[in-house]
Amino acid sequence: MTMLPMMVNIRNKKVIVIGGGKIAAKRIESLLRFQPNITVVSPVLEERLHDLVKSDVIKHIARPFHKSDVQGTFLVIAATDDTAVNQRVKESCQTNQLINIVDDPANSSFHFPAIYEKNEITIAVTTSGISPMLAKNLRDEFAAIVDEMDPEYLLFLKEVRHLVKEGQFTKEQKRILLKECLEEWYHSNSIQRSIFMDKILDLYYHPQKNKR
């Protein structure tokens, strides 16, 4: 099944997790950094989830799944060890709800990618359930590239993009400037970055030069 890869803002969105075991805990821990409003429905909880409930990080409904549990939720995660229950969760969802079934990726509407975050760069790799191990290996390869990047270079790129977007530049000038700042000699050479930034600032504050 082909899926559209995209980044989604789930801050304060309602997320329901059916199941309180190790897999549910793993899914919840991967979601917490994005600050959703998570509720777990399960008669029992793994110790890690107990701690999160006690700290008011997540909510807990201590009972088996009810069909009404998924109403009004943005993301649904069926993470029990009972295939029949997971399927019932799937059948209870509306067609426009996003659902992940841990034991049935083919019938899920979204997958959990292997994620790496550093210095405002997010890497997410998925094999659509074919091989989570391969996804993790590929993520680690990309992560090694990011780890070698100078954080100051990333800040440089951020500032350049802001100035180019806000300045009175033509479409072609924007393309050229945004492409130029990606050249290898800017990656670790702060002097070259300063020279380039001075050029951008000069054009930014003196837009008449852009017309020459």
Coordinates of N, CA and C in Angstrom, one line a residue:
M1 N 0.8 -1.2 0.0 CA 0.0 0.0 0.0 C 0.9 1.2 0.0
T2 N 0.6 2.2 -0.9 CA 1.3 3.4 -1.0 C 0.7 4.5 -0.1
M3 N 1.6 5.1 0.7 CA 1.1 6.1 1.7 C 1.8 7.4 1.4
L4 N 1.1 8.5 1.7 CA 1.7 9.9 1.5 C 2.5 10.2 2.7
P5 N 3.8 10.4 2.5 CA 4.6 10.9 3.7 C 4.4 12.3 4.0
M6 N 4.2 12.7 5.2 CA 4.0 14.1 5.6 C 4.2 14.3 7.1
M7 N 4.5 15.5 7.5 CA 4.7 15.8 8.9 C 3.4 16.4 9.4
V8 N 2.9 16.0 10.5 CA 1.6 16.4 11.1 C 1.8 17.0 12.5
N9 N 1.2 18.1 12.7 CA 1.2 18.7 14.0 C 0.1 18.1 14.9
I10 N 0.5 17.3 15.9 CA -0.5 16.7 16.8 C -0.5 17.3 18.2
R11 N 0.1 18.5 18.4 CA 0.2 19.2 19.7 C -1.3 19.4 20.1
N12 N -1.6 18.9 21.3 CA -2.9 19.0 22.0 C -4.0 18.3 21.3
K13 N -3.7 17.5 20.2 CA -4.7 16.7 19.6 C -5.0 15.5 20.4
K14 N -6.3 15.0 20.3 CA -6.7 13.8 21.1 C -6.2 12.5 20.4
V15 N -5.5 11.8 21.3 CA -4.9 10.5 20.8 C -5.4 9.4 21.8
I16 N -6.0 8.3 21.2 CA -6.5 7.2 22.1 C -5.6 6.0 21.8
V17 N -5.1 5.4 22.8 CA -4.3 4.1 22.7 C -5.1 3.0 23.4
I18 N -5.4 2.0 22.6 CA -6.1 0.8 23.2 C -5.1 -0.2 23.5
G19 N -4.9 -0.5 24.8 CA -3.9 -1.5 25.2 C -2.9 -0.8 26.1
G20 N -2.4 -1.5 27.1 CA -1.5 -0.9 28.1 C -0.2 -1.7 28.3
G21 N 0.2 -2.5 27.3 CA 1.4 -3.3 27.4 C 2.7 -2.6 26.9
K22 N 3.7 -3.4 26.6 CA 5.0 -2.9 26.2 C 4.9 -2.2 24.8
I23 N 4.1 -2.7 23.9 CA 4.0 -2.1 22.6 C 3.3 -0.8 22.7
A24 N 2.2 -0.7 23.5 CA 1.5 0.5 23.7 C 2.4 1.6 24.3
A25 N 3.2 1.1 25.3 CA 4.2 2.0 26.0 C 5.2 2.6 25.0
K26 N 5.6 1.7 24.1 CA 6.6 2.2 23.0 C 6.0 3.2 22.1
R27 N 4.8 3.0 21.7 CA 4.1 3.9 20.8 C 3.9 5.3 21.6
I28 N 3.4 5.2 22.8 CA 3.2 6.4 23.6 C 4.4 7.2 23.8
E29 N 5.5 6.6 24.1 CA 6.8 7.3 24.3 C 7.3 8.0 23.1
S30 N 7.0 7.4 21.9 CA 7.4 8.0 20.6 C 6.5 9.2 20.3
L31 N 5.3 9.3 20.9 CA 4.4 10.4 20.6 C 4.6 11.5 21.6
L32 N 5.0 11.3 22.8 CA 5.1 12.3 23.8 C 5.8 13.5 23.5
R33 N 6.9 13.4 22.7 CA 7.7 14.5 22.4 C 7.0 15.6 21.5
F34 N 5.8 15.1 20.9 CA 5.0 16.0 20.1 C 3.8 16.5 20.8
Q35 N 3.7 16.3 22.1 CA 2.8 16.9 23.0 C 1.3 16.7 22.6
P36 N 0.9 15.5 22.3 CA -0.6 15.3 22.1 C -1.3 15.1 23.4
N37 N -2.6 15.0 23.4 CA -3.4 14.7 24.6 C -3.8 13.2 24.5
I38 N -3.0 12.4 25.3 CA -3.1 10.9 25.1 C -4.0 10.3 26.3
T39 N -4.9 9.4 25.8 CA -5.7 8.6 26.8 C -5.4 7.2 26.5
V40 N -5.2 6.4 27.5 CA -5.0 4.9 27.3 C -6.2 4.2 27.9
V41 N -6.7 3.3 27.1 CA -7.8 2.4 27.6 C -7.3 1.0 27.7
S42 N -7.3 0.5 29.0 CA -6.8 -0.8 29.2 C -7.1 -1.2 30.7
P43 N -7.5 -2.4 30.9 CA -7.7 -2.8 32.3 C -6.4 -2.8 33.2
V44 N -5.3 -3.0 32.6 CA -4.0 -3.0 33.3 C -3.0 -2.2 32.5
L45 N -2.0 -1.7 33.2 CA -1.0 -0.9 32.5 C 0.4 -1.4 32.8
E46 N 1.3 -1.3 31.9 CA 2.7 -1.6 32.1 C 3.3 -0.5 33.1
E47 N 4.3 -0.9 33.8 CA 4.9 0.0 34.8 C 5.2 1.4 34.3
R48 N 5.8 1.5 33.1 CA 6.2 2.8 32.5 C 5.0 3.7 32.4
L49 N 3.9 3.1 31.9 CA 2.7 3.8 31.7 C 2.0 4.3 33.1
H50 N 2.1 3.4 34.1 CA 1.7 3.8 35.4 C 2.3 5.1 35.8
D51 N 3.6 5.2 35.6 CA 4.4 6.4 36.0 C 3.9 7.6 35.3
L52 N 3.6 7.4 34.0 CA 3.1 8.6 33.2 C 1.8 9.0 33.7
V53 N 0.9 8.1 34.1 CA -0.4 8.4 34.6 C -0.3 9.2 35.9
K54 N 0.6 8.7 36.8 CA 0.8 9.3 38.1 C 1.3 10.7 37.9
S55 N 2.1 10.9 36.9 CA 2.7 12.3 36.6 C 1.7 13.2 35.8
D56 N 0.5 12.7 35.5 CA -0.5 13.4 34.7 C 0.0 13.7 33.3
V57 N 0.9 12.9 32.8 CA 1.4 13.1 31.5 C 0.4 12.5 30.5
I58 N -0.3 11.4 30.9 CA -1.3 10.8 30.1 C -2.5 10.4 31.0
K59 N -3.6 10.2 30.4 CA -4.8 9.8 31.1 C -5.1 8.3 30.9
H60 N -5.8 7.7 31.9 CA -6.0 6.3 31.9 C -7.5 5.9 32.2
I61 N -8.1 5.1 31.3 CA -9.4 4.6 31.5 C -9.2 3.1 31.8
A62 N -9.5 2.7 33.0 CA -9.1 1.3 33.4 C -10.3 0.3 33.2
R63 N -10.5 0.0 31.9 CA -11.5 -1.0 31.5 C -11.2 -1.5 30.1
P64 N -11.9 -2.5 29.6 CA -11.7 -2.9 28.2 C -12.3 -1.9 27.3
F65 N -11.9 -2.1 26.0 CA -12.3 -1.1 25.0 C -13.8 -1.1 24.7
H66 N -14.4 0.2 24.6 CA -15.7 0.4 24.2 C -15.7 1.1 22.8
K67 N -16.7 0.8 22.0 CA -16.7 1.4 20.7 C -16.7 3.0 20.8
S68 N -17.3 3.6 21.8 CA -17.4 5.0 21.9 C -16.1 5.7 22.2
D69 N -15.1 4.9 22.6 CA -13.8 5.4 23.0 C -13.1 6.2 21.9
V70 N -13.3 5.8 20.7 CA -12.6 6.4 19.5 C -13.3 7.7 19.0
Q71 N -14.5 8.0 19.5 CA -15.2 9.1 19.0 C -14.5 10.4 19.3
G72 N -14.3 11.3 18.3 CA -13.7 12.6 18.5 C -12.2 12.6 18.6
T73 N -11.6 11.4 18.3 CA -10.1 11.4 18.5 C -9.4 11.6 17.1
F74 N -8.3 12.2 17.2 CA -7.5 12.5 16.0 C -6.7 11.3 15.5
L75 N -6.0 10.6 16.5 CA -5.3 9.4 16.2 C -5.8 8.3 17.0
V76 N -5.8 7.1 16.5 CA -6.2 5.9 17.2 C -5.2 4.9 17.0
I77 N -4.7 4.3 18.2 CA -3.7 3.2 18.1 C -4.3 2.0 18.8
A78 N -4.4 0.9 18.0 CA -4.9 -0.4 18.5 C -3.6 -1.2 18.9
A79 N -3.3 -1.3 20.2 CA -2.0 -1.9 20.6 C -2.2 -3.0 21.6
T80 N -3.3 -3.8 21.5 CA -3.5 -4.9 22.4 C -2.9 -6.1 21.8
D81 N -2.8 -7.2 22.6 CA -2.3 -8.5 22.1 C -3.4 -9.4 21.6
D82 N -4.6 -8.8 21.4 CA -5.7 -9.6 20.9 C -6.1 -9.1 19.6
T83 N -5.9 -9.9 18.5 CA -6.2 -9.4 17.2 C -7.6 -9.1 17.0
A84 N -8.5 -9.8 17.6 CA -10.0 -9.5 17.5 C -10.3 -8.1 18.1
V85 N -9.7 -7.8 19.2 CA -10.0 -6.5 19.8 C -9.4 -5.4 18.9
N86 N -8.2 -5.6 18.4 CA -7.6 -4.6 17.5 C -8.5 -4.4 16.3
Q87 N -9.1 -5.5 15.7 CA -9.9 -5.4 14.6 C -11.2 -4.6 14.9
R88 N -11.7 -4.8 16.1 CA -12.9 -4.1 16.6 C -12.7 -2.6 16.7
V89 N -11.5 -2.3 17.2 CA -11.1 -0.9 17.2 C -11.1 -0.3 15.8
K90 N -10.6 -1.0 14.9 CA -10.5 -0.5 13.5 C -11.9 -0.3 12.9
E91 N -12.8 -1.3 13.2 CA -14.2 -1.2 12.7 C -15.0 -0.1 13.4
S92 N -14.5 0.4 14.6 CA -15.3 1.4 15.3 C -14.9 2.8 14.8
C93 N -13.8 2.9 14.0 CA -13.3 4.2 13.6 C -14.1 4.7 12.4
Q94 N -14.1 6.0 12.2 CA -14.7 6.6 11.0 C -13.6 6.6 9.9
T95 N -14.0 6.7 8.7 CA -13.1 6.6 7.6 C -12.1 7.7 7.6
N96 N -12.4 8.9 8.2 CA -11.5 10.0 8.2 C -10.6 10.0 9.4
Q97 N -10.6 9.0 10.3 CA -9.7 8.9 11.4 C -8.5 8.2 11.1
L98 N -7.4 8.6 11.7 CA -6.1 8.0 11.4 C -5.9 6.9 12.5
I99 N -5.6 5.7 12.0 CA -5.5 4.5 12.9 C -4.3 3.7 12.6
N100 N -3.6 3.3 13.7 CA -2.5 2.4 13.5 C -2.8 1.1 14.3
I101 N -2.8 0.0 13.6 CA -3.0 -1.3 14.2 C -1.7 -2.0 14.3
V102 N -1.2 -2.3 15.5 CA 0.2 -2.7 15.7 C 0.5 -4.1 15.0
D103 N -0.6 -4.9 15.0 CA -0.3 -6.3 14.4 C -0.9 -6.4 13.0
D104 N -1.3 -5.3 12.4 CA -1.8 -5.3 11.0 C -1.5 -4.0 10.3
P105 N -0.3 -3.8 9.9 CA 0.1 -2.6 9.2 C -0.6 -2.4 7.9
A106 N -0.9 -3.4 7.2 CA -1.6 -3.3 5.9 C -2.9 -2.7 6.0
N107 N -3.6 -2.8 7.1 CA -4.9 -2.2 7.4 C -4.9 -0.9 8.2
S108 N -3.7 -0.4 8.4 CA -3.5 0.8 9.2 C -3.5 2.0 8.2
S109 N -4.0 3.1 8.7 CA -4.0 4.3 7.8 C -2.7 5.2 8.0
F110 N -1.9 4.8 9.0 CA -0.6 5.5 9.2 C 0.3 4.5 9.9
H111 N 1.6 4.7 9.6 CA 2.7 3.9 10.3 C 3.6 4.8 11.1
F112 N 4.2 4.1 12.1 CA 5.2 4.8 12.9 C 6.6 4.7 12.2
P113 N 7.2 5.8 11.8 CA 8.5 5.7 11.1 C 9.6 5.6 12.2
A114 N 10.8 5.2 11.7 CA 12.0 5.3 12.6 C 12.4 6.8 12.5
I115 N 12.4 7.4 13.7 CA 12.6 8.9 13.8 C 13.9 9.3 14.4
Y116 N 14.5 10.3 13.9 CA 15.7 10.9 14.5 C 15.5 12.4 14.4
E117 N 15.8 13.1 15.6 CA 15.7 14.6 15.6 C 16.9 15.2 16.2
K118 N 17.4 16.3 15.5 CA 18.5 17.0 16.1 C 18.6 18.4 15.4
N119 N 18.8 19.4 16.1 CA 19.0 20.8 15.6 C 17.9 21.1 14.6
E120 N 16.7 20.9 14.9 CA 15.5 21.2 14.0 C 15.4 20.4 12.8
I121 N 16.2 19.4 12.6 CA 16.1 18.4 11.5 C 15.4 17.2 12.0
T122 N 14.4 16.7 11.3 CA 13.7 15.5 11.6 C 13.8 14.5 10.5
I123 N 14.3 13.3 10.8 CA 14.4 12.3 9.8 C 13.4 11.2 10.2
A124 N 12.6 10.8 9.2 CA 11.6 9.8 9.4 C 11.6 8.8 8.3
V125 N 11.9 7.5 8.6 CA 12.0 6.5 7.5 C 11.0 5.4 7.8
T126 N 10.3 5.0 6.8 CA 9.4 3.8 7.0 C 9.5 2.9 5.8
T127 N 9.3 1.6 6.0 CA 9.3 0.7 4.9 C 7.9 0.1 4.8
S128 N 6.9 0.9 5.3 CA 5.4 0.5 5.2 C 5.2 -0.9 5.8
G129 N 5.9 -1.1 6.9 CA 5.7 -2.4 7.6 C 6.5 -3.6 7.1
I130 N 7.2 -3.4 6.0 CA 7.9 -4.5 5.4 C 9.1 -5.0 6.3
S131 N 9.9 -4.0 6.8 CA 11.0 -4.3 7.6 C 11.4 -3.1 8.5
P132 N 10.8 -3.1 9.7 CA 11.2 -2.0 10.7 C 12.7 -1.9 10.9
M133 N 13.4 -3.1 10.9 CA 14.8 -3.1 11.1 C 15.5 -2.3 10.0
L134 N 15.1 -2.5 8.8 CA 15.7 -1.8 7.7 C 15.5 -0.3 7.8
A135 N 14.3 0.1 8.2 CA 13.9 1.5 8.4 C 14.9 2.1 9.5
K136 N 15.1 1.4 10.6 CA 16.0 1.9 11.6 C 17.5 2.0 11.1
N137 N 17.9 1.0 10.3 CA 19.3 1.1 9.7 C 19.4 2.3 8.8
L138 N 18.4 2.6 8.0 CA 18.5 3.7 7.1 C 18.4 5.0 7.9
R139 N 17.6 5.1 8.9 CA 17.5 6.2 9.8 C 18.9 6.5 10.4
D140 N 19.6 5.5 10.8 CA 20.9 5.7 11.5 C 21.9 6.2 10.5
E141 N 21.8 5.8 9.2 CA 22.7 6.3 8.2 C 22.5 7.8 7.9
F142 N 21.3 8.2 7.8 CA 21.0 9.6 7.6 C 21.4 10.4 8.9
A143 N 21.1 9.8 10.1 CA 21.5 10.5 11.3 C 22.9 10.8 11.4
A144 N 23.8 9.9 10.9 CA 25.2 10.1 11.0 C 25.6 11.3 10.2
I145 N 24.9 11.5 9.1 CA 25.2 12.7 8.2 C 24.8 14.0 9.0
V146 N 23.7 14.0 9.7 CA 23.2 15.1 10.4 C 24.1 15.4 11.6
D147 N 24.6 14.4 12.2 CA 25.5 14.5 13.4 C 26.8 15.3 13.0
E148 N 27.2 15.1 11.8 CA 28.4 15.8 11.3 C 28.2 17.3 11.0
M149 N 27.0 17.7 10.9 CA 26.7 19.1 10.5 C 27.0 20.0 11.7
D150 N 27.5 21.2 11.3 CA 27.8 22.2 12.3 C 26.5 22.9 12.6
P151 N 26.1 22.9 13.9 CA 24.8 23.6 14.3 C 24.8 25.1 13.8
E152 N 25.9 25.7 13.8 CA 26.0 27.1 13.3 C 25.6 27.2 11.8
Y153 N 25.9 26.2 11.1 CA 25.6 26.2 9.7 C 24.1 26.1 9.5
L154 N 23.4 25.3 10.3 CA 22.0 25.2 10.3 C 21.3 26.5 10.6
L155 N 21.8 27.2 11.6 CA 21.3 28.5 12.0 C 21.5 29.5 10.8
F156 N 22.7 29.4 10.2 CA 23.0 30.2 9.0 C 21.9 30.0 7.9
L157 N 21.6 28.8 7.6 CA 20.6 28.4 6.6 C 19.2 29.0 7.0
K158 N 18.9 28.9 8.3 CA 17.6 29.4 8.7 C 17.5 30.9 8.5
E159 N 18.6 31.6 8.9 CA 18.6 33.1 8.7 C 18.6 33.5 7.3
V160 N 19.3 32.8 6.5 CA 19.3 33.1 5.0 C 17.9 33.0 4.4
R161 N 17.3 31.9 4.7 CA 16.0 31.7 4.2 C 15.0 32.7 4.6
H162 N 15.1 33.1 5.9 CA 14.2 34.2 6.4 C 14.4 35.5 5.6
L163 N 15.6 35.9 5.4 CA 15.9 37.1 4.8 C 15.5 37.1 3.3
V164 N 15.8 36.0 2.7 CA 15.5 35.8 1.2 C 13.9 35.9 1.0
K165 N 13.2 35.2 1.9 CA 11.7 35.2 1.8 C 11.1 36.6 2.0
E166 N 11.7 37.3 3.0 CA 11.1 38.6 3.4 C 11.7 39.7 2.5
G167 N 12.8 39.5 1.8 CA 13.4 40.6 1.0 C 12.7 40.8 -0.3
Q168 N 13.0 41.9 -1.0 CA 12.4 42.2 -2.3 C 13.3 41.6 -3.4
F169 N 13.2 40.3 -3.5 CA 14.0 39.5 -4.5 C 13.1 38.9 -5.5
T170 N 13.6 38.8 -6.7 CA 12.8 38.1 -7.7 C 12.8 36.6 -7.4
K171 N 11.9 35.9 -8.1 CA 11.8 34.4 -7.9 C 13.1 33.8 -8.3
E172 N 13.8 34.2 -9.3 CA 15.0 33.6 -9.8 C 16.1 33.9 -8.8
Q173 N 16.2 35.2 -8.3 CA 17.2 35.5 -7.3 C 17.1 34.7 -6.0
K174 N 15.9 34.4 -5.6 CA 15.6 33.6 -4.4 C 16.2 32.2 -4.7
R175 N 15.9 31.6 -5.8 CA 16.3 30.3 -6.1 C 17.8 30.2 -6.1
I176 N 18.5 31.2 -6.7 CA 20.0 31.2 -6.8 C 20.6 31.4 -5.4
L177 N 20.1 32.3 -4.6 CA 20.6 32.5 -3.2 C 20.4 31.3 -2.3
L178 N 19.2 30.7 -2.4 CA 19.0 29.5 -1.5 C 19.7 28.3 -2.0
K179 N 20.1 28.2 -3.2 CA 20.9 27.1 -3.7 C 22.4 27.4 -3.4
E180 N 22.8 28.6 -3.5 CA 24.2 28.9 -3.2 C 24.6 28.6 -1.8
C181 N 23.7 29.0 -0.8 CA 24.1 28.8 0.6 C 24.2 27.3 1.0
L182 N 23.8 26.4 0.1 CA 24.0 25.0 0.3 C 25.4 24.4 -0.1
E183 N 26.2 25.3 -0.8 CA 27.5 24.8 -1.2 C 28.3 24.4 -0.1
E184 N 29.2 23.4 -0.4 CA 29.9 22.7 0.7 C 30.8 23.6 1.5
W185 N 31.4 24.7 0.9 CA 32.3 25.5 1.6 C 31.7 26.3 2.7
Y186 N 30.4 26.4 2.7 CA 29.7 27.1 3.8 C 29.5 26.2 5.0
H187 N 29.6 24.9 4.8 CA 29.2 23.9 5.9 C 30.0 24.1 7.2
S188 N 31.3 24.4 7.0 CA 32.2 24.5 8.2 C 33.0 25.7 8.2
N189 N 32.9 26.6 7.2 CA 33.7 27.8 7.1 C 32.9 29.0 7.6
S190 N 33.1 29.5 8.8 CA 32.3 30.6 9.3 C 32.6 31.9 8.6
I191 N 33.8 32.0 8.1 CA 34.2 33.3 7.4 C 33.4 33.4 6.1
Q192 N 33.3 32.3 5.4 CA 32.6 32.3 4.1 C 31.1 32.6 4.4
R193 N 30.6 32.0 5.5 CA 29.2 32.2 5.9 C 28.9 33.7 6.2
S194 N 29.9 34.3 6.9 CA 29.8 35.8 7.2 C 29.8 36.6 5.9
I195 N 30.6 36.3 5.0 CA 30.7 37.0 3.7 C 29.4 36.9 3.0
F196 N 28.9 35.7 2.9 CA 27.6 35.5 2.2 C 26.5 36.2 2.9
M197 N 26.5 36.2 4.2 CA 25.4 36.9 5.0 C 25.5 38.4 4.8
D198 N 26.7 38.9 4.7 CA 26.8 40.4 4.5 C 26.2 40.7 3.1
K199 N 26.4 39.8 2.1 CA 25.9 40.1 0.8 C 24.4 40.1 0.8
I200 N 23.8 39.1 1.5 CA 22.3 39.0 1.7 C 21.8 40.3 2.4
L201 N 22.4 40.7 3.4 CA 21.9 41.8 4.2 C 22.0 43.1 3.4
D202 N 23.1 43.2 2.6 CA 23.2 44.4 1.7 C 22.1 44.5 0.7
L203 N 21.8 43.3 0.1 CA 20.7 43.3 -0.8 C 19.3 43.5 -0.2
Y204 N 19.2 43.0 1.1 CA 18.0 43.1 1.8 C 17.6 44.5 2.2
Y205 N 18.7 45.2 2.6 CA 18.4 46.6 3.1 C 18.6 47.6 1.9
H206 N 19.1 47.2 0.8 CA 19.2 48.1 -0.4 C 18.6 47.4 -1.6
P207 N 17.3 47.2 -1.6 CA 16.6 46.4 -2.6 C 16.8 47.0 -4.0
Q208 N 17.2 48.2 -4.1 CA 17.4 48.8 -5.5 C 18.6 48.1 -6.2
K209 N 19.5 47.5 -5.4 CA 20.6 46.7 -6.0 C 20.1 45.5 -6.7
N210 N 19.0 45.0 -6.3 CA 18.5 43.7 -6.9 C 18.0 44.0 -8.3
K211 N 17.8 45.2 -8.7 CA 17.3 45.5 -10.0 C 18.5 45.7 -11.0
R212 N 19.7 45.7 -10.5 CA 20.8 46.0 -11.4 C 21.2 44.7 -12.2

